[in-house]
Coordinates of C-alpha atoms and ligand atoms in Angstrom, one line a residue:
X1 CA -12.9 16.7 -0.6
X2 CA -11.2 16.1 -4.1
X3 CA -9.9 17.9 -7.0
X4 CA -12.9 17.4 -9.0
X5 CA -15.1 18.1 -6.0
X6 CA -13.1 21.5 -5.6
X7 CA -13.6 22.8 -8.8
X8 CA -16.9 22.4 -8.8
X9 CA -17.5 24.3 -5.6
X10 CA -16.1 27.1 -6.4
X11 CA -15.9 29.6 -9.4
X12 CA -13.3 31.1 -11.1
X13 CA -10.8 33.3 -8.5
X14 CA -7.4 35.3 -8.9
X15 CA -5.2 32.2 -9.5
X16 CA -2.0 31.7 -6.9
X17 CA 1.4 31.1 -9.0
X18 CA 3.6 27.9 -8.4
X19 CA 6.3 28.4 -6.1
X20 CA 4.3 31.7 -4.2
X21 CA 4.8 31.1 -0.6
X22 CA 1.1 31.0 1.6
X23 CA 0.5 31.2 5.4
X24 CA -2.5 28.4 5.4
X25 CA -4.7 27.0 8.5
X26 CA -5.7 23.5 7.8
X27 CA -9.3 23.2 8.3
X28 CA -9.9 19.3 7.4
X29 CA -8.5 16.3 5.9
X30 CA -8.9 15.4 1.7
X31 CA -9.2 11.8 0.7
X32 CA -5.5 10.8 0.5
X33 CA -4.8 12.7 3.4
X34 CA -3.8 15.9 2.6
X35 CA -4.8 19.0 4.5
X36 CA -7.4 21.0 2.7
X37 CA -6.6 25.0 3.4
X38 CA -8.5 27.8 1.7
X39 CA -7.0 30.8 0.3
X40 CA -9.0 33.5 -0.5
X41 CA -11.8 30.9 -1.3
X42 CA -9.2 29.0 -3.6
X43 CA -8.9 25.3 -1.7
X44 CA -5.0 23.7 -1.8
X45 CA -4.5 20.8 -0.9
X46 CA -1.3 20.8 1.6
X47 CA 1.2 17.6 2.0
X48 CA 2.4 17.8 5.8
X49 CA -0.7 20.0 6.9
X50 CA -2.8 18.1 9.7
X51 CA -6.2 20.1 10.5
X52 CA -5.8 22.6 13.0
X53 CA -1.9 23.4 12.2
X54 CA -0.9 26.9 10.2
X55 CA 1.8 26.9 8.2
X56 CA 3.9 28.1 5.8
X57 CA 3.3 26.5 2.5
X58 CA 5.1 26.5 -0.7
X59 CA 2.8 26.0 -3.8
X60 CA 3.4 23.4 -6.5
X61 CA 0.5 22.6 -9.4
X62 CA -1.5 25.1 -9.5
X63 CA -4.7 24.0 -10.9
X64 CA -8.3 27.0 -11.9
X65 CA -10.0 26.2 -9.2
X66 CA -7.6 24.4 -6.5
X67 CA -3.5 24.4 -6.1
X68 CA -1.4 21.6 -4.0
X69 CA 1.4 22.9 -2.2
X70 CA 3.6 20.8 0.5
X71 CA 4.1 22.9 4.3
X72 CA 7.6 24.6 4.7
X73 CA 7.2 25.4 8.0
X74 CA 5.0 25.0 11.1
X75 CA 3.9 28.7 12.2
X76 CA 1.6 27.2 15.5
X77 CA 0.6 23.2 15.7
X78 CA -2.8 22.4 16.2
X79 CA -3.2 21.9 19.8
X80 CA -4.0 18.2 18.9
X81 CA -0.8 17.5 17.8
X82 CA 1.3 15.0 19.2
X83 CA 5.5 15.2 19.1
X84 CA 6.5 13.0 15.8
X85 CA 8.6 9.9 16.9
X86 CA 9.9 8.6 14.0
X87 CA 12.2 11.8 12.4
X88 CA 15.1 11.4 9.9
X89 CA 18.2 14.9 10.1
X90 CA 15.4 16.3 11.6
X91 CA 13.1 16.1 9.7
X92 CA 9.5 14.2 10.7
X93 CA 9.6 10.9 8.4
X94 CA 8.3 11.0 5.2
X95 CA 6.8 7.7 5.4
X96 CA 4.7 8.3 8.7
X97 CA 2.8 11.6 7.6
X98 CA -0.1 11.4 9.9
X99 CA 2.3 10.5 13.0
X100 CA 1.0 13.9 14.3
X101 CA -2.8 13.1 14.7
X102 CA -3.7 11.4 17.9
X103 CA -4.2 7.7 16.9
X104 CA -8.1 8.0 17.4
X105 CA -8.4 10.9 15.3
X106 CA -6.7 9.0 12.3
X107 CA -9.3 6.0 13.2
X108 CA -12.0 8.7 12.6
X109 CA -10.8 9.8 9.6
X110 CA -10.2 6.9 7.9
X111 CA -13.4 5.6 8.9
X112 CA -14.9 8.7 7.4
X113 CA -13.0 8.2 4.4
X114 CA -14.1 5.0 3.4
X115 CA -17.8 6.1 4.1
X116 CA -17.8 9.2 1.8
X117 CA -15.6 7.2 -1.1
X118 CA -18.4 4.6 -0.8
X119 CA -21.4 7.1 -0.9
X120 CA -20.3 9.8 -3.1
X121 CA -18.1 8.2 -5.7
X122 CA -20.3 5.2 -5.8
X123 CA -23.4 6.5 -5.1
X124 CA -23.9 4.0 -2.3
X125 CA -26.3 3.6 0.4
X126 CA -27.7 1.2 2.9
X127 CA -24.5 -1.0 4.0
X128 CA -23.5 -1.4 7.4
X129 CA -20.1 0.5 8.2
X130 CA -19.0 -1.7 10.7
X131 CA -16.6 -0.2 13.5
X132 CA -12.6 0.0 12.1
X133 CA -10.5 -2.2 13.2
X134 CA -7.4 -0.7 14.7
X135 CA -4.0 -1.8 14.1
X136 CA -2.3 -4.3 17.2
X137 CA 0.6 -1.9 16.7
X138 CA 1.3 1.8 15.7
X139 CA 5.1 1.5 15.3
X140 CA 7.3 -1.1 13.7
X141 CA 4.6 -2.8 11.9
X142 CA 6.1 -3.1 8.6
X143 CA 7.2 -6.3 7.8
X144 CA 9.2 -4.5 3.8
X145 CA 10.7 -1.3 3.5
X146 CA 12.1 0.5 0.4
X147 CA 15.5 2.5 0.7
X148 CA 17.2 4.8 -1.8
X149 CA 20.8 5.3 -1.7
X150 CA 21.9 8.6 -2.6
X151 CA 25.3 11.2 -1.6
X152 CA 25.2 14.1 0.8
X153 CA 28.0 16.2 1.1
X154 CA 30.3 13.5 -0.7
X155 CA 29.3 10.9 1.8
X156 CA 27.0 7.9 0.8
X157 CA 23.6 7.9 2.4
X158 CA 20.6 5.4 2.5
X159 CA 17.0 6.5 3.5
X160 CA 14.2 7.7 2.1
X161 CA 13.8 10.9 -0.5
X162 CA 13.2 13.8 1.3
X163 CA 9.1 14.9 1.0
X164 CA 8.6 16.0 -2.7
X165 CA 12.0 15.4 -4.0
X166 CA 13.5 12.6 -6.4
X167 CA 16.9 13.7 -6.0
X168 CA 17.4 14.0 -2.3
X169 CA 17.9 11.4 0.3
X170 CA 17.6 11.8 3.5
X171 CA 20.2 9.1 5.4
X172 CA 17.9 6.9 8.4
X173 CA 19.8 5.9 11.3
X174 CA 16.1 4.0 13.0
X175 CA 13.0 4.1 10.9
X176 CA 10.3 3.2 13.5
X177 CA 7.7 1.7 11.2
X178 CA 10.3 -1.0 10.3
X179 CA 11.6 -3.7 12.9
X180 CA 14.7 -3.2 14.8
X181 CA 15.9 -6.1 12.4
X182 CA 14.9 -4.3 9.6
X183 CA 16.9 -1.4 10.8
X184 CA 20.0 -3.1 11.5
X185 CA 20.2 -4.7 8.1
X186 CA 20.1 -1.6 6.4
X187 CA 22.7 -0.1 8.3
X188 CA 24.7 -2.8 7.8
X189 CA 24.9 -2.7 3.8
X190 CA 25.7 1.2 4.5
X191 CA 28.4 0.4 6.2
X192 CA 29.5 -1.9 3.9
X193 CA 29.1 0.1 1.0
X194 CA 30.9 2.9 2.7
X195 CA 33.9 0.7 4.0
X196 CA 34.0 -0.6 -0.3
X197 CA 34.0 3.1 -1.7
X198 CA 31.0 1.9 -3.7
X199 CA 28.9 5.2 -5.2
X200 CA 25.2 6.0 -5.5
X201 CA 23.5 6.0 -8.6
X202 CA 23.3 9.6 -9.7
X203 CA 20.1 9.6 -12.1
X204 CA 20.8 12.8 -14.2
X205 CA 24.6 12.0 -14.1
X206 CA 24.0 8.2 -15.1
X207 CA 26.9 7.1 -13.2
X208 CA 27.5 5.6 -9.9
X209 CA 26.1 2.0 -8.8
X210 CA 23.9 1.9 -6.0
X211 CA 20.4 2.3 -6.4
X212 CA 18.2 0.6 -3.7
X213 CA 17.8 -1.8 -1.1
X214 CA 14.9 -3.6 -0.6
X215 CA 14.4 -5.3 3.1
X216 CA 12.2 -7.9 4.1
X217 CA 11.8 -9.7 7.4
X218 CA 9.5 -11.6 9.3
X219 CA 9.2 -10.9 13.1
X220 CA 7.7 -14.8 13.5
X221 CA 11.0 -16.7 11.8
X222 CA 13.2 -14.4 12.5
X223 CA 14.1 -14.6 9.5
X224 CA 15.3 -11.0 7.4
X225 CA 15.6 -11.3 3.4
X226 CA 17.8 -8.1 1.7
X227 CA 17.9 -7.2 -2.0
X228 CA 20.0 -4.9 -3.2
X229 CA 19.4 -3.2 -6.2
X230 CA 22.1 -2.0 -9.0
X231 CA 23.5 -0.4 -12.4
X232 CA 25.2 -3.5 -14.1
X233 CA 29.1 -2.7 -12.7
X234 CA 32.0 -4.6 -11.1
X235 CA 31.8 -4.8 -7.6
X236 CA 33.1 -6.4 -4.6
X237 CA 30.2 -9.4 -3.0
X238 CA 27.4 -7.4 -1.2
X239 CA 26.5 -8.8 2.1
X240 CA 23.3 -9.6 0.8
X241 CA 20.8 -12.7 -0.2
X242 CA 19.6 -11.2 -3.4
X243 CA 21.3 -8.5 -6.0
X244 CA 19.3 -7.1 -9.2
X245 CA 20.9 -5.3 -12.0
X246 CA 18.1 -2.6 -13.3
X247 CA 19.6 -0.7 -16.4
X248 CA 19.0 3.0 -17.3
X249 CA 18.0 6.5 -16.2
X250 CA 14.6 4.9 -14.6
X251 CA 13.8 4.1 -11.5
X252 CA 12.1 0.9 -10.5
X253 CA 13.7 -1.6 -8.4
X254 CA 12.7 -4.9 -11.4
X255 CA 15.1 -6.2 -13.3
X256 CA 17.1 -9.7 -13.2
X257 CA 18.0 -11.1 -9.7
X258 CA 21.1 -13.1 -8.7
X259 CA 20.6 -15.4 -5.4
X260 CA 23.7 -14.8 -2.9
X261 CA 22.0 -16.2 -0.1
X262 CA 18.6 -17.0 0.8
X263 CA 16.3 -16.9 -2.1
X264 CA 12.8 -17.4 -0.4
X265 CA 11.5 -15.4 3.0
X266 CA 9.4 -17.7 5.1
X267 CA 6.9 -16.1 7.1
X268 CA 3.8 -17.2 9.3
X269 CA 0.5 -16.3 10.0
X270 CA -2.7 -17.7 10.9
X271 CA -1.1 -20.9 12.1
X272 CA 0.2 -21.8 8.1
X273 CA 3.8 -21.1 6.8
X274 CA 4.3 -19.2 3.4
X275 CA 7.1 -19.0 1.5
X276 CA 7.7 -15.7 -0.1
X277 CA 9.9 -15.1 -3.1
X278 CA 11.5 -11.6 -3.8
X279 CA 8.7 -10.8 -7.2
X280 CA 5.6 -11.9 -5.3
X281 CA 3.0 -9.5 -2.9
X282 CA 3.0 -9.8 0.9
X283 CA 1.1 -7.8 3.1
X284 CA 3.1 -5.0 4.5
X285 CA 1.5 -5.7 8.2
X286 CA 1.6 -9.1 9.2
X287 CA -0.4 -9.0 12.3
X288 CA -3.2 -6.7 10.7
X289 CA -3.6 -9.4 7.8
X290 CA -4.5 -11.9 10.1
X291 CA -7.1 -10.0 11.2
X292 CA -8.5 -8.4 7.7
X293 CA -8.9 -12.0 6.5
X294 CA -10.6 -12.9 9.0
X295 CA -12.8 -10.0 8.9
X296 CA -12.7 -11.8 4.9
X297 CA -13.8 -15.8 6.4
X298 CA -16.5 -13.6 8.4
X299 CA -18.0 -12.1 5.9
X300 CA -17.1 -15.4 3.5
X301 CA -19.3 -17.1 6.3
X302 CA -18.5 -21.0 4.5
X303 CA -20.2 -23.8 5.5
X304 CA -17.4 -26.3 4.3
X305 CA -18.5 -27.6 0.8
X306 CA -18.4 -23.9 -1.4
X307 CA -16.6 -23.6 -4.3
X308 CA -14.2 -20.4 -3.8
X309 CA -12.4 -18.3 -6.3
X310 CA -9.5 -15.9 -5.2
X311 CA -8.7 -13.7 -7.6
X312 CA -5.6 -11.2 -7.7
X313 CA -4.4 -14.0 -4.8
X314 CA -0.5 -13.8 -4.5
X315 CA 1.1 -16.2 -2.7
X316 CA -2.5 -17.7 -2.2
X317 CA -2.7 -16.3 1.6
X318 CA -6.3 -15.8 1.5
X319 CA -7.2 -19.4 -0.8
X320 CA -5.3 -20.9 2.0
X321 CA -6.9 -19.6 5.1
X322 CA -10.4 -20.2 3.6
X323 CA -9.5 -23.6 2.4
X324 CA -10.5 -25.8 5.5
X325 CA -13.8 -24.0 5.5
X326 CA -14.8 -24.9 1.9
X327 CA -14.8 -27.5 -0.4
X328 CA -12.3 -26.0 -3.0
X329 CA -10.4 -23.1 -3.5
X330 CA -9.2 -21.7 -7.0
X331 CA -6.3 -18.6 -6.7
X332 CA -5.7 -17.0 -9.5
X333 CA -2.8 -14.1 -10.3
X334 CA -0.8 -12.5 -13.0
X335 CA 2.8 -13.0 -11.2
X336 CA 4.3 -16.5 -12.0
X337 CA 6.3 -16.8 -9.0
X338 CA 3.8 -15.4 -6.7
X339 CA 1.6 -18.7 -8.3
X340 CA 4.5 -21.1 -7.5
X341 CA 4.9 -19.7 -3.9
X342 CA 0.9 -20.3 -4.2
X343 CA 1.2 -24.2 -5.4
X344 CA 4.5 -24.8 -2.9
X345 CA 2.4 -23.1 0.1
X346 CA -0.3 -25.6 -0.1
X347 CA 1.8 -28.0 -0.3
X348 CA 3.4 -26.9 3.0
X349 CA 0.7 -26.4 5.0
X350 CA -0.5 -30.3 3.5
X351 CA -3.8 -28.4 2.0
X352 CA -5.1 -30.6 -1.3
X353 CA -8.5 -28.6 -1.9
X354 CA -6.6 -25.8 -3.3
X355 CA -6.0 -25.1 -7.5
X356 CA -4.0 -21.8 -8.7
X357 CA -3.7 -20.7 -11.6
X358 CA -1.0 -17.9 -13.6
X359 CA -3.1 -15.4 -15.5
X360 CA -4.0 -11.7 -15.9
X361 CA -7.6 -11.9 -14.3
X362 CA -9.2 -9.9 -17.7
X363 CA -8.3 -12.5 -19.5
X364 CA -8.1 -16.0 -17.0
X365 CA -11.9 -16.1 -15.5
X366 CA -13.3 -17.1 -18.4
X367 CA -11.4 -20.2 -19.0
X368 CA -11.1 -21.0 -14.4
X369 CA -15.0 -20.7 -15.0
X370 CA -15.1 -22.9 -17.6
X371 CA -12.7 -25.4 -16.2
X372 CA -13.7 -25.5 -12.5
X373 CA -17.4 -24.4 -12.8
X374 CA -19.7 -21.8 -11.4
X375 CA -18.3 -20.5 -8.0
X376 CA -20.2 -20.0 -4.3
X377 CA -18.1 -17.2 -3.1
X378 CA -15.5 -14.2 -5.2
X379 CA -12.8 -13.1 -3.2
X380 CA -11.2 -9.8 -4.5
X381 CA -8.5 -8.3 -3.5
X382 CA -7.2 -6.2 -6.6
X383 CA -4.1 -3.7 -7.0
X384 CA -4.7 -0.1 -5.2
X385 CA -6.0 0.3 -9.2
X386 CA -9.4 -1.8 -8.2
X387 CA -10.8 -4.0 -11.2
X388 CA -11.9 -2.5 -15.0
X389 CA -14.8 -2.9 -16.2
X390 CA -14.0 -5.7 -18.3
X391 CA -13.1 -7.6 -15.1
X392 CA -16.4 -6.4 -13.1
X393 CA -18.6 -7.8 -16.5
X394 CA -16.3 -11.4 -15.9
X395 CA -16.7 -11.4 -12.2
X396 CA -20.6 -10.9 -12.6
X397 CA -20.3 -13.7 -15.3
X398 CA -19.4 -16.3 -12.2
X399 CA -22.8 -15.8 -10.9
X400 CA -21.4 -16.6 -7.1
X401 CA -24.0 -15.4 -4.5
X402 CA -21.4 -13.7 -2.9
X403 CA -18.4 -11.5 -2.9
X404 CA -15.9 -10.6 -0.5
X405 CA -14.0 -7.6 -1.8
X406 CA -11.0 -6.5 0.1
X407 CA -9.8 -3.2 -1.3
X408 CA -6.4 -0.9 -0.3
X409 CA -8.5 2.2 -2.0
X410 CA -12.1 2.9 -1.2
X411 CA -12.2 5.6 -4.2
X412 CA -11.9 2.3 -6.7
X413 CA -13.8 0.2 -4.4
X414 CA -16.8 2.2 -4.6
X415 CA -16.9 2.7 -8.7
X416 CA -16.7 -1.1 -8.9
X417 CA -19.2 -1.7 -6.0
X418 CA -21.9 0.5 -7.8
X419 CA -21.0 -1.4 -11.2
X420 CA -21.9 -4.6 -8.8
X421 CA -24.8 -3.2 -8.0
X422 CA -25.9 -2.4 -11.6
X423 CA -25.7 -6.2 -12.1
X424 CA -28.3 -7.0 -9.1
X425 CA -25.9 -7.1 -6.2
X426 CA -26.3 -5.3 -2.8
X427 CA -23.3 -3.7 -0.5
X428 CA -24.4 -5.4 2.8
X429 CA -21.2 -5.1 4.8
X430 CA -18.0 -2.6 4.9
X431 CA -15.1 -3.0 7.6
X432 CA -12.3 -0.6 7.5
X433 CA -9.2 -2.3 8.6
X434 CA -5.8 0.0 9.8
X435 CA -3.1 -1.7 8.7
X436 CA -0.8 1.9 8.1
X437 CA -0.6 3.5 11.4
X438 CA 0.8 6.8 11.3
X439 CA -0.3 7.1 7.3
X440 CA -4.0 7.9 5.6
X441 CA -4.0 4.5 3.9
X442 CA -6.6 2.4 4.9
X443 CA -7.7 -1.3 4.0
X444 CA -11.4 -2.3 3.7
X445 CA -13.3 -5.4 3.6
X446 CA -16.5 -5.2 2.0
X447 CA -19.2 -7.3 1.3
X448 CA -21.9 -7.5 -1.6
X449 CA -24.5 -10.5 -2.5
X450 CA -27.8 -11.1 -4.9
Ligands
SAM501 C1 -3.2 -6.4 -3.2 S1 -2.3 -7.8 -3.8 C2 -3.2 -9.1 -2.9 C3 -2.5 -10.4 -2.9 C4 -3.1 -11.4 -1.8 N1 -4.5 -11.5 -1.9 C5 -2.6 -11.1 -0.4 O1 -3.4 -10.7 0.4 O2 -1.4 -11.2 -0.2 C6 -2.8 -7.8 -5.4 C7 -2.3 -9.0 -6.2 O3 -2.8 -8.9 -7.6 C8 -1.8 -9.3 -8.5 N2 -2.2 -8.7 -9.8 C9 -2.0 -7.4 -10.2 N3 -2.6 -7.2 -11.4 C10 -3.2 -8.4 -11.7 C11 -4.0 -8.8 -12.8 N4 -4.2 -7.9 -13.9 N5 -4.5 -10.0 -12.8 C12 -4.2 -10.9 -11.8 N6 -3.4 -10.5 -10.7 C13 -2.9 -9.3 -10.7 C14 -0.5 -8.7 -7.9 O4 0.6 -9.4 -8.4 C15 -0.8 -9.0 -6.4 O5 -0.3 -10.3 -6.0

């Protein structure tokens, strides 16, 4: 259930006020992955709520028809429940939030998901949901992880911010979705910028220096990248490869990058190298993007001679893993560096069928149309945003046979796929793909033709 689908359901009731405490019992699962809890009738939507739990919930927006609130307490666990692993002071990570949910229940769910996103926001019926493919591992999957620095009791910390908070962070010691490499590098910049005397940013103060760090590393090479992120200020030299100066009160990690040590990452997979450079997209999981693309070649089904565009295609990852199965591949993407990565990755791997080019997609089909002709195949694989309509009405101007979309949000999937379908395209195929163990995201590859 959603928002909109909540205040719909129900009619007007006595409201609940932000900040009132609530003893809830979760009864199911939203899209998203909340816990949906009913109050009197009045549906919340509870962060850190897994069906079957009650708890003690404190509530935030509180909306006519439906409030969210986030869970303060755990009065009795569902008896499903599994003990968290990964926990920071104490406290179950906030980046694992369905860690609780035996692993086949968050197959089912997600599963379940990705159906009803399909059929009730898109109106969509008649496609095969194939069976999800789970992930090869539920811990230490993630190839990047994102840390804050922050102060606790006039010490220096670097973790995550605590569930719901912008201020607070908590300090990690092991994160166990990141790799033990992962783990140590982090620790390792702590401890430097303890030993240095170096302080956090502090956001409503403006002061201080530290802001982020920003880790990388690829099980395969061995190889781990770190980017440290801070106000512009006199400091001594981080142990670090890269170290970006972001001004202001905002957050956001962008800004311009100085190269210490080892500009590029290189990682592997699917038997071709890829360099990565700190701007461009990777996938998070690198085992589980092996196999979503080739749940993509399956459905791409090439024959050797198609003409193939990838659009939104980064660092060219899928272009290049489709390439010795067609007779040209054409990537394009809006980040120039990601496109460089793209053009030095072919080269790499010693691919010559393959063309990329640097553009915003709304505006670049039109002209890769023009200049490489009508396409056999469309690969997608857009932001968690999904396409506008302006991109839809260019993708339908290809007139390709056949597109593979491969979406990170199956509530923009299915808007676009029912535009498709206004254009005289069919949903045949949808495989949900778990690349976020331990979280409600979920990746799906679908598959549409005319
Ligand atoms: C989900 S990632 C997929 C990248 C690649 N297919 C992969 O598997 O690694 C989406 C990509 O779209 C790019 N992007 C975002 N907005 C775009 C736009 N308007 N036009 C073209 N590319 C865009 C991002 O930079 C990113 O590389």
């Amino acid at each position: 259930m959603d928002p909109t689908a909540a205040e719909k359901e129900l009619g007007e009731r006595a409201r609940p006020r932000r900040g009132e405490e609530l003893e809830l019992e979760i009864e199911s699962l939203a899209q998203g992955g909340r816990g949906v809890a009913r109050a009197n009738g009045y549906v919340v939507f509870v962060t850190g709520g897994l069906p079957g739990d009650r708890v003690r919930a404190r509530l935030g927006k509180a909306k006519r028809h439906y409030a969210e609130a986030s869970a303060i307490e755990l009065l009795r666990p569902s008896a499903e429940r599994v003990p968290d692993r990964c926990e920071h002071g104490g406290e179950p990570c906030p980046g694992a939030p369905w860690q609780g949910l035996p692993y086949e229940r968050q197959l089912e769910h997600k599963s379940a998901q990705v159906d009803e996103a399909l059929r009730r926001l898109g109106g969509l019926e008649g496609f095969e949901l194939e069976p999800i493919e789970a992930a090869a591992a539920g811990w230490r999957y993630r190839n990047k992880l994102e840390y804050s620095f922050g102060a606790r009791d006039g010490e220096l910390v670097l973790g995550f911010h605590r569930r719901g908070s912008w201020r607070e962070v908590v300090d990690i010691d092991d994160c166990k979705l990141a790799s033990e490499a992962n783990n140590t590098a982090r620790n390792r910049v702590r401890k430097w910028a303890r030993t240095e005397g170096i302080p956090a940013y502090d956001r409503p103060e403006q002061g201080g220096v530290l802001r982020n760090l920003v880790v990388r590393d690829s099980a395969r090479t061995g190889q781990v990248q770190t980017r440290l992120v801070t106000s512009p200020a006199q400091f001594p030299r981080p142990p670090v490869d890269l170290h970006t100066v972001v001004e202001g009160p905002g957050g956001g990690t962008d800004g311009p990058t100085g190269v210490l040590g080892a500009e590029y990452l290189t990682e592997e997979l699917a038997g071709l190298r890829f360099r990565v450079s700190p701007a461009a997209f990777f996938q998070t999981n690198t085992s589980m993007a092996e196999r979503l693309y080739a749940v993509a070649a399956d459905y791409a089904a090439l024959r050797g001679t198609e003409r193939v565009f990838d659009l939104y295609c980064g660092i060219g990852t899928i272009a290049l893993t489709l390439a010795g199965r067609a007779g040209e591949v054409w990537g394009l993407e809006a980040v120039p560096e990601a496109v460089a990565d793209a053009e030095s990755n072919a080269r790499l791997n010693g691919i010559d069928n393959a063309h990329f080019v640097a553009a915003q997609a709304r505006l670049g089909v039109r002209p890769l149309l023009e200049q490489a002709g009508q396409p056999d195949l469309v690969v997608l694989d857009p932001p968690r945003a999904g396409l506008s309509s302006k991109v839809v009405r260019r993708v339908i101007e290809c007139g390709a046979p056949r597109i593979v979309y491969v979406s990170c949000n199956a509530t923009t999937l299915a808007p676009n796929a029912a535009q498709f379908r206004e254009a005289g395209y069919t949903l045949r195929r949808v495989r949900p793909v778990d690349m976020f163990p331990q979280t409600p995201h979920v990746e799906c590859v679908a598959l549409l033709e005319r």
